[in-house]
Amino acid sequence: MKKTNSGDTRSLRGLEAESFKDARILNKVSFASRGKLFFCGIAFSTALLSSCSEDQALGLQLQPAGDQLEVGAIDTFSIQSFSVREDSLRSDENTVNLVGSRFDNTFGLTTASFATHLRLPAGSINFGAGATVDSVVLAMVISGYYGDTLESQTYNVYKLTDKIYLDSSYYSNGTPVYDNTPIGSLTFTPRPKDSVLVGGVKSVPQVRIRLDDSFGQDILNLGGTSTLSTNENFLDYLKGIYIKPVDANGKGSILYINYASAITRVMIHYQNTANDSLTFELLINDRCARVNYFDHNDYTGSPAGFQLADSTLGKNEFYVQSLTGLKGKIKIPGLANVNNTGKYLVNKAEIIFSLPSGTADNYAPHDKLILLGVDSLGRGAFLSDILISSAYFGGDYNSTDKTYRFTISNYVQDIISGKRKDYGLYLVGSGAIVNANRTILGGSNHIDKNIKFKLTLTKIN
């Protein structure tokens, strides 16, 4: 199973939006009319525009000679591209929790771990007299994965020693505080598509980690006490658990855990003096504080690490990586000089990123990328083009020609008209906090998969 499954990346936090139906930006700047301007495909240099023929420039023959518009295209801009570290992103209460460790030759080692509350079930709790533990199991339903599931993994489970809170914000570069003696451990080969037998009955794909009996017995011994009377009291006793992988010894994989499944929980199987065989469940649900943590091991010795140290390497290829890994930085220095020869209106500006051959053979690229404008403080922000519509803006992966295309006409118009200072663009992964995808892109000087920027303008006399 070396092919990867990108899982569900529809629910996102931070630098993303799934639909952009609000076109109120058009009330401020009527760029929609640009699409109605005259268009022709005649190339021209950045210093001089050539006129379209009368056949191509519909309506130009109706204007006085001194007022005619000049229309043309530029595709000779010099473009800069390289990779930079992504900022830490908020990573609590995501739609899935990621756990695992994987290594590839371009990006090096990546690990994902998470902490979560365990909550009491509803209703009164009575274990009966002489409750004695039989076994304790943490079950986690798998909803997707990324990487090589033929490689074995080891997960350890620890008890948190500091509280985490549902109403607080946590970030992906944080570190939980936990007792470093594990209460459970499992070495296994992931089977994210295979059902498992639980009590002789087929169940959905899941990871099942046997926890120490003493962990369960300590909870059974709390029967009849105020500790089990409310979740607040219980969370004072057990702050939560932390699931952390051992670094991959090979390619490895990262699993997507479905916390919303009723099967994802801790089960304490026990007996009492009445010889009843019973199960007490500790729940993981949307009322639990849950935090994901990601680490990329500083990209030591990897091509990504070399590029971070020397951005000129991005001329050949550059990288976008989820889990607060890497983002692309794009600069088009010539844009600000376009108006040196007159005033121009942008008909269309399109930028195209391509995947070099073989870079997605074993690791699926992002289903969607997002292009962000950079401000004076180096922060990314959505471009106004994205508000017109998602289809207009683009960014979806085209598996046929292995490209991502963006229309950024509004952004370019603001640059060439002087309304916006050009600090460049960021290229980031969509759903980058809930998927583990990585994408390798041809840089500005790649031999055949270089970045392409197409700009069509109308000169205003």
Coordinates of C-alpha atoms in Angstrom, one line a residue:
M1 CA 0.0 0.0 0.0
K2 CA 2.6 2.5 -0.9
K3 CA 0.1 4.7 -2.7
T4 CA -1.3 7.3 -0.3
N5 CA -4.7 8.5 0.6
S6 CA -4.9 12.2 1.4
G7 CA -8.0 11.7 3.7
D8 CA -10.6 14.4 4.3
T9 CA -9.2 17.9 4.0
R10 CA -12.5 19.8 3.7
S11 CA -12.6 21.2 7.2
L12 CA -9.8 23.7 7.8
R13 CA -8.6 26.2 10.3
G14 CA -6.5 29.4 9.6
L15 CA -5.3 30.2 6.2
E16 CA -8.1 28.7 4.1
A17 CA -11.7 29.0 2.9
E18 CA -13.7 26.4 1.2
S19 CA -16.2 28.7 -0.7
F20 CA -16.0 32.3 -1.6
K21 CA -19.5 33.3 -2.6
D22 CA -19.3 36.8 -1.2
A23 CA -18.3 39.1 -4.1
R24 CA -18.7 42.3 -2.2
I25 CA -15.2 43.3 -3.1
L26 CA -16.6 44.1 -6.5
N27 CA -18.5 47.0 -5.0
K28 CA -15.1 48.6 -4.2
V29 CA -13.3 47.9 -7.4
S30 CA -15.2 46.9 -10.6
F31 CA -12.7 44.4 -11.9
A32 CA -15.4 42.2 -13.4
S33 CA -15.5 44.6 -16.3
R34 CA -11.9 43.6 -17.2
G35 CA -13.2 40.4 -18.7
K36 CA -15.1 42.5 -21.2
L37 CA -12.1 44.4 -22.4
F38 CA -10.5 43.6 -25.7
F39 CA -8.1 40.7 -25.8
C40 CA -5.5 39.5 -28.2
G41 CA -2.5 37.1 -27.9
I42 CA 0.2 39.3 -29.3
A43 CA 3.3 39.2 -27.1
F44 CA 5.1 42.4 -26.1
S45 CA 8.0 43.5 -24.0
T46 CA 7.6 45.1 -20.6
A47 CA 8.7 48.4 -22.1
L48 CA 6.4 48.6 -25.2
L49 CA 3.0 47.2 -26.1
S50 CA 2.1 46.4 -29.7
S51 CA -1.4 47.1 -31.0
C52 CA -3.8 44.3 -31.9
S53 CA -5.0 44.0 -35.5
E54 CA -8.3 45.6 -36.2
D55 CA -9.8 42.1 -36.7
Q56 CA -8.7 41.0 -33.2
A57 CA -9.5 44.2 -31.4
L58 CA -13.3 44.3 -31.6
G59 CA -14.6 47.8 -31.6
L60 CA -11.3 49.7 -31.8
Q61 CA -12.1 50.8 -35.3
L62 CA -15.0 52.8 -33.8
Q63 CA -12.7 55.0 -31.7
P64 CA -10.9 58.1 -32.9
A65 CA -7.3 57.3 -33.7
G66 CA -5.8 59.1 -30.7
D67 CA -8.0 57.3 -28.3
Q68 CA -7.5 53.7 -29.4
L69 CA -6.6 51.1 -26.7
E70 CA -3.6 48.9 -27.0
V71 CA -3.9 45.3 -25.9
G72 CA -1.2 42.8 -25.5
A73 CA 0.3 40.1 -23.3
I74 CA 3.5 39.6 -21.3
D75 CA 4.9 36.2 -20.5
T76 CA 8.6 37.1 -20.0
F77 CA 8.6 38.2 -16.4
S78 CA 11.5 37.1 -14.2
I79 CA 10.1 35.1 -11.3
Q80 CA 11.8 34.2 -8.0
S81 CA 10.8 31.1 -6.0
F82 CA 12.1 29.4 -2.9
S83 CA 10.8 27.7 0.3
V84 CA 10.5 29.2 3.8
R85 CA 9.3 27.7 7.2
E86 CA 5.6 27.9 7.8
D87 CA 4.5 29.7 10.9
S88 CA 3.0 27.8 13.8
L89 CA -0.8 27.4 13.4
R90 CA -3.5 26.9 15.9
S91 CA -4.0 23.2 16.2
D92 CA -6.7 22.5 18.9
E93 CA -10.1 20.9 18.3
N94 CA -9.4 20.0 14.7
T95 CA -11.7 17.8 12.6
V96 CA -9.2 15.0 12.8
N97 CA -6.2 14.2 15.0
L98 CA -3.0 13.2 13.4
V99 CA -0.4 10.7 14.8
G100 CA 2.5 9.0 13.3
S101 CA 6.1 9.5 12.0
R102 CA 7.3 9.4 8.4
F103 CA 10.5 10.1 6.6
D104 CA 11.2 10.9 2.9
N105 CA 14.4 11.9 1.1
T106 CA 13.3 15.4 0.3
F107 CA 11.7 16.6 3.5
G108 CA 13.4 14.5 6.2
L109 CA 11.6 13.4 9.3
T110 CA 8.1 14.5 10.3
T111 CA 6.2 13.5 13.4
A112 CA 2.6 14.2 14.6
S113 CA 1.3 13.6 18.1
F114 CA -1.8 14.7 20.0
A115 CA -3.1 15.2 23.5
T116 CA -6.8 14.8 24.5
H117 CA -9.1 14.8 27.5
L118 CA -11.0 11.7 28.5
R119 CA -14.5 12.3 29.7
L120 CA -16.9 10.4 31.9
P121 CA -20.1 8.9 30.3
A122 CA -23.4 10.4 31.2
G123 CA -25.3 9.1 34.3
S124 CA -24.4 7.8 37.7
I125 CA -21.3 5.5 37.9
N126 CA -21.5 2.3 40.0
F127 CA -18.9 -0.4 39.4
G128 CA -20.3 -2.8 42.0
A129 CA -18.5 -4.3 44.9
G130 CA -15.0 -5.7 44.3
A131 CA -14.5 -4.3 40.8
T132 CA -11.3 -5.7 39.3
V133 CA -9.8 -4.8 36.0
D134 CA -9.5 -7.4 33.2
S135 CA -8.0 -5.2 30.5
V136 CA -7.8 -1.6 29.3
V137 CA -7.8 -0.6 25.7
L138 CA -7.5 2.7 23.8
A139 CA -9.3 2.4 20.4
M140 CA -8.7 5.0 17.7
V141 CA -10.6 4.9 14.4
I142 CA -8.6 5.6 11.3
S143 CA -10.2 7.9 8.7
G144 CA -7.2 8.3 6.4
Y145 CA -3.4 8.2 6.2
Y146 CA -0.3 9.6 4.4
G147 CA 2.9 7.7 3.8
D148 CA 4.0 4.1 3.6
T149 CA 1.8 1.8 5.7
L150 CA 4.1 -1.2 5.0
E151 CA 6.5 0.2 7.6
S152 CA 5.9 -0.6 11.3
Q153 CA 5.2 2.1 13.8
T154 CA 5.4 2.4 17.6
Y155 CA 3.0 4.6 19.5
N156 CA 3.4 5.3 23.2
V157 CA 0.6 6.6 25.5
Y158 CA 1.3 8.9 28.5
K159 CA -0.7 10.7 31.2
L160 CA -0.7 14.5 31.0
T161 CA 0.5 16.3 34.2
D162 CA -0.7 19.7 33.2
K163 CA -4.2 20.6 32.3
I164 CA -5.4 21.6 28.8
Y165 CA -8.5 23.6 28.3
L166 CA -11.3 23.5 25.8
D167 CA -11.7 27.3 25.7
S168 CA -7.9 28.0 25.2
S169 CA -5.9 28.3 22.1
Y170 CA -3.0 25.9 21.4
Y171 CA -0.4 25.9 18.6
S172 CA 1.3 23.2 16.6
N173 CA 4.8 24.0 17.8
G174 CA 3.9 23.5 21.5
T175 CA 4.9 20.7 23.8
P176 CA 2.5 19.1 26.3
V177 CA 3.6 18.4 29.9
Y178 CA 3.3 14.7 30.6
D179 CA 4.7 11.9 32.8
N180 CA 7.4 10.3 30.6
T181 CA 6.6 6.8 31.9
P182 CA 4.2 5.3 29.3
I183 CA 0.9 3.7 30.4
G184 CA 0.7 1.8 27.1
S185 CA 2.7 1.0 24.0
L186 CA 2.0 -0.6 20.6
T187 CA 4.3 -1.6 17.8
F188 CA 2.2 -2.4 14.7
T189 CA 2.0 -2.2 10.9
P190 CA -0.9 0.2 10.1
R191 CA -3.9 -1.3 8.2
P192 CA -5.9 1.9 7.5
K193 CA -8.2 0.1 5.0
D194 CA -8.7 -3.2 6.7
S195 CA -11.5 -4.1 9.1
V196 CA -10.5 -5.6 12.4
L197 CA -12.0 -8.3 14.6
V198 CA -13.2 -7.0 18.0
G199 CA -14.7 -9.7 20.2
G200 CA -15.2 -11.8 17.0
V201 CA -17.1 -9.1 15.2
K202 CA -15.8 -7.1 12.2
S203 CA -15.2 -3.5 13.0
V204 CA -13.9 -0.4 11.2
P205 CA -10.1 0.1 10.7
Q206 CA -8.6 1.2 14.0
V207 CA -5.6 1.3 16.2
R208 CA -6.0 -0.6 19.5
I209 CA -3.5 0.0 22.2
R210 CA -3.5 -2.1 25.4
L211 CA -3.0 0.2 28.4
D212 CA -1.6 -0.8 31.8
D213 CA -4.1 -2.6 34.0
S214 CA -3.0 -0.4 36.9
F215 CA -4.3 2.7 35.0
G216 CA -7.8 1.1 34.8
Q217 CA -7.7 -0.3 38.4
D218 CA -6.9 3.2 39.8
I219 CA -10.1 4.5 38.1
L220 CA -12.2 1.6 39.4
N221 CA -11.0 2.3 42.9
L222 CA -12.5 5.8 42.6
G223 CA -16.0 4.3 42.5
G224 CA -18.3 6.0 45.0
T225 CA -16.1 9.0 45.4
S226 CA -16.7 12.6 44.3
T227 CA -13.9 12.3 41.7
L228 CA -16.3 10.4 39.4
S229 CA -19.3 12.7 40.2
T230 CA -18.4 15.4 37.6
N231 CA -16.1 15.8 34.6
E232 CA -14.6 18.8 36.3
N233 CA -13.6 16.6 39.2
F234 CA -12.4 13.8 37.0
L235 CA -10.2 16.2 34.9
D236 CA -8.6 17.4 38.1
Y237 CA -7.6 13.7 38.7
L238 CA -6.7 12.7 35.1
K239 CA -5.7 15.8 33.0
G240 CA -5.7 13.7 29.8
I241 CA -3.6 11.4 27.7
Y242 CA -0.9 12.1 25.1
I243 CA -0.3 9.8 22.2
K244 CA 3.2 10.1 20.7
P245 CA 5.0 8.0 18.0
V246 CA 8.5 6.9 18.1
D247 CA 10.6 8.4 15.3
A248 CA 10.1 6.3 12.1
N249 CA 12.9 3.9 11.3
G250 CA 12.2 4.0 7.6
K251 CA 9.5 5.7 5.5
G252 CA 6.6 5.4 7.9
S253 CA 3.2 7.0 7.8
I254 CA 0.9 9.4 9.6
L255 CA -2.6 8.3 10.5
Y256 CA -5.8 10.4 10.6
I257 CA -7.8 9.6 13.7
N258 CA -11.6 10.2 13.7
Y259 CA -12.3 11.5 17.2
A260 CA -16.0 11.8 16.4
S261 CA -16.5 8.0 16.1
A262 CA -18.1 6.4 19.1
I263 CA -15.5 3.7 18.8
T264 CA -12.7 6.1 19.6
R265 CA -12.5 5.8 23.3
V266 CA -10.8 4.1 26.3
M267 CA -12.6 0.9 27.5
I268 CA -12.0 -0.5 30.9
H269 CA -13.1 -4.2 31.0
Y270 CA -13.7 -5.4 34.6
Q271 CA -15.5 -7.9 36.8
N272 CA -17.1 -7.4 40.3
T273 CA -18.0 -9.8 43.1
A274 CA -21.3 -10.6 41.3
N275 CA -19.2 -12.0 38.5
D276 CA -20.6 -9.5 36.1
S277 CA -18.3 -8.9 33.1
L278 CA -18.7 -5.2 32.4
T279 CA -17.1 -2.3 30.5
F280 CA -16.6 1.3 31.6
E281 CA -15.9 3.8 28.8
L282 CA -14.0 7.0 28.9
L283 CA -15.1 9.2 26.0
I284 CA -13.2 11.2 23.4
N285 CA -15.6 13.7 21.8
D286 CA -16.2 17.3 20.8
R287 CA -16.3 18.4 24.5
C288 CA -12.8 17.2 25.0
A289 CA -9.8 19.6 24.6
R290 CA -7.6 18.1 21.9
V291 CA -4.3 19.5 20.6
N292 CA -2.1 18.3 17.8
Y293 CA 1.7 18.9 17.8
F294 CA 4.0 18.7 14.8
D295 CA 7.8 18.4 14.5
H296 CA 10.0 18.4 11.4
N297 CA 13.4 17.7 13.0
D298 CA 14.9 20.9 11.6
Y299 CA 15.1 19.3 8.1
T300 CA 18.6 18.2 9.0
G301 CA 20.5 16.9 5.9
S302 CA 17.5 17.0 3.6
P303 CA 17.1 19.0 0.3
A304 CA 14.4 21.0 2.0
G305 CA 16.9 21.9 4.8
F306 CA 19.6 22.9 2.2
Q307 CA 17.1 25.2 0.5
L308 CA 16.2 26.9 3.8
A309 CA 19.9 27.7 4.2
D310 CA 20.3 28.7 0.6
S311 CA 17.2 30.1 -1.1
T312 CA 18.8 30.1 -4.5
L313 CA 18.2 26.4 -4.6
G314 CA 14.6 27.2 -5.1
K315 CA 15.2 28.2 -8.7
N316 CA 15.1 24.5 -9.6
E317 CA 12.3 23.3 -7.3
F318 CA 10.6 24.5 -4.2
Y319 CA 8.3 22.9 -1.6
V320 CA 4.9 23.1 0.1
Q321 CA 4.4 20.9 3.2
S322 CA 1.5 20.6 5.6
L323 CA 1.6 20.3 9.4
T324 CA 3.3 23.7 9.7
G325 CA 6.2 22.6 7.6
L326 CA 7.1 24.6 4.5
K327 CA 5.5 27.2 2.2
G328 CA 6.6 28.6 -1.1
K329 CA 7.6 32.3 -1.5
I330 CA 7.0 33.8 -4.9
K331 CA 8.2 37.2 -6.2
I332 CA 7.6 38.9 -9.5
P333 CA 9.9 42.0 -9.3
G334 CA 8.9 43.5 -12.7
L335 CA 5.3 44.1 -11.8
A336 CA 5.9 47.5 -10.3
N337 CA 7.6 48.7 -13.4
V338 CA 4.8 48.0 -15.9
N339 CA 3.2 51.4 -15.6
N340 CA 6.5 53.1 -16.4
T341 CA 5.4 53.2 -20.1
G342 CA 1.8 54.3 -19.4
K343 CA -1.3 53.4 -17.6
Y344 CA -2.6 49.8 -18.0
L345 CA -5.7 47.9 -17.0
V346 CA -5.3 44.2 -16.3
N347 CA -7.5 41.9 -18.5
K348 CA -6.2 38.8 -16.9
A349 CA -3.2 37.7 -14.8
E350 CA -2.6 33.9 -14.3
I351 CA 0.2 32.1 -12.6
I352 CA 0.8 28.3 -13.1
F353 CA 2.8 26.0 -10.9
S354 CA 3.8 22.5 -12.2
L355 CA 5.0 19.3 -10.6
P356 CA 8.2 17.8 -12.0
S357 CA 8.0 14.3 -13.3
G358 CA 8.1 11.6 -10.6
T359 CA 7.7 13.9 -7.6
A360 CA 4.2 12.6 -6.8
D361 CA 4.7 8.9 -7.6
N362 CA 4.7 7.7 -4.0
Y363 CA 3.4 10.7 -2.1
A364 CA 0.1 12.5 -3.1
P365 CA 0.4 16.2 -3.6
H366 CA -2.1 18.6 -2.0
D367 CA -5.6 18.5 -3.4
K368 CA -5.6 22.3 -3.3
L369 CA -3.1 25.1 -2.8
I370 CA -3.8 28.6 -1.7
L371 CA -2.0 31.8 -2.8
L372 CA -1.6 34.5 -0.2
G373 CA -0.4 38.1 -0.4
V374 CA 2.5 39.0 1.9
D375 CA 2.3 42.2 3.9
S376 CA 5.1 44.5 5.3
L377 CA 5.4 42.3 8.4
G378 CA 5.8 39.1 6.4
R379 CA 2.3 37.9 7.2
G380 CA 0.1 36.1 4.7
A381 CA -3.4 37.3 3.8
F382 CA -6.1 36.3 1.3
L383 CA -6.1 38.1 -2.0
S384 CA -9.2 39.9 -3.1
D385 CA -9.4 37.6 -6.1
I386 CA -10.4 34.8 -3.9
L387 CA -13.6 36.6 -3.0
I388 CA -14.9 36.6 -6.5
S389 CA -15.3 32.8 -6.5
S390 CA -13.3 29.7 -5.7
A391 CA -13.6 28.6 -9.4
Y392 CA -12.3 32.0 -10.6
F393 CA -9.3 32.1 -8.2
G394 CA -8.3 28.5 -8.7
G395 CA -5.7 26.4 -6.9
D396 CA -7.2 22.9 -7.4
Y397 CA -4.7 20.2 -8.4
N398 CA -5.2 19.2 -12.1
S399 CA -4.0 15.5 -12.1
T400 CA -4.0 15.5 -16.0
D401 CA -1.3 18.1 -16.5
K402 CA -0.1 18.1 -12.9
T403 CA -0.6 21.8 -12.4
Y404 CA -2.1 24.4 -10.0
R405 CA -3.5 27.5 -11.7
F406 CA -4.4 30.8 -10.1
T407 CA -6.1 34.0 -11.5
I408 CA -4.8 37.0 -9.6
S409 CA -5.9 39.9 -11.8
N410 CA -7.0 42.1 -8.9
Y411 CA -3.8 41.6 -7.0
V412 CA -1.7 42.5 -10.1
Q413 CA -3.8 45.5 -10.9
D414 CA -3.2 46.9 -7.4
I415 CA 0.5 46.4 -7.8
I416 CA 0.9 48.1 -11.2
S417 CA -1.4 51.0 -10.3
G418 CA 0.6 51.6 -7.1
K419 CA -2.2 50.9 -4.7
R420 CA -0.3 48.0 -3.1
K421 CA 3.4 47.5 -2.4
D422 CA 4.6 44.2 -3.7
Y423 CA 6.1 42.0 -0.9
G424 CA 5.5 38.8 -2.8
L425 CA 3.2 35.8 -2.4
Y426 CA 3.0 32.8 -0.2
L427 CA 1.9 29.4 -1.6
V428 CA 0.5 27.2 1.2
G429 CA -1.3 23.9 1.4
S430 CA -5.1 23.8 1.9
G431 CA -6.1 22.0 5.0
A432 CA -2.5 22.1 6.1
I433 CA -3.4 21.4 9.8
V434 CA -5.5 18.3 9.1
N435 CA -3.5 16.5 6.4
A436 CA 0.1 15.5 6.0
N437 CA 0.6 16.1 2.3
R438 CA 3.7 17.6 0.7
T439 CA 4.1 19.0 -2.8
I440 CA 7.3 19.5 -4.9
L441 CA 7.0 22.2 -7.5
G442 CA 9.2 23.3 -10.4
G443 CA 11.0 26.5 -9.6
S444 CA 11.5 29.6 -11.8
N445 CA 14.4 28.0 -13.6
H446 CA 13.3 24.4 -13.9
I447 CA 14.2 22.9 -17.2
D448 CA 10.6 22.1 -18.3
K449 CA 8.2 22.6 -15.3
N450 CA 9.1 26.2 -14.5
I451 CA 6.6 28.7 -13.1
K452 CA 4.6 30.4 -15.8
F453 CA 3.1 33.9 -15.4
K454 CA 0.7 35.2 -18.1
L455 CA -0.4 38.8 -18.0
T456 CA -2.8 40.4 -20.5
L457 CA -3.1 44.2 -20.3
T458 CA -5.0 47.1 -22.0
K459 CA -3.1 50.4 -22.3
I460 CA -5.3 53.4 -21.5
N461 CA -4.5 56.5 -23.7

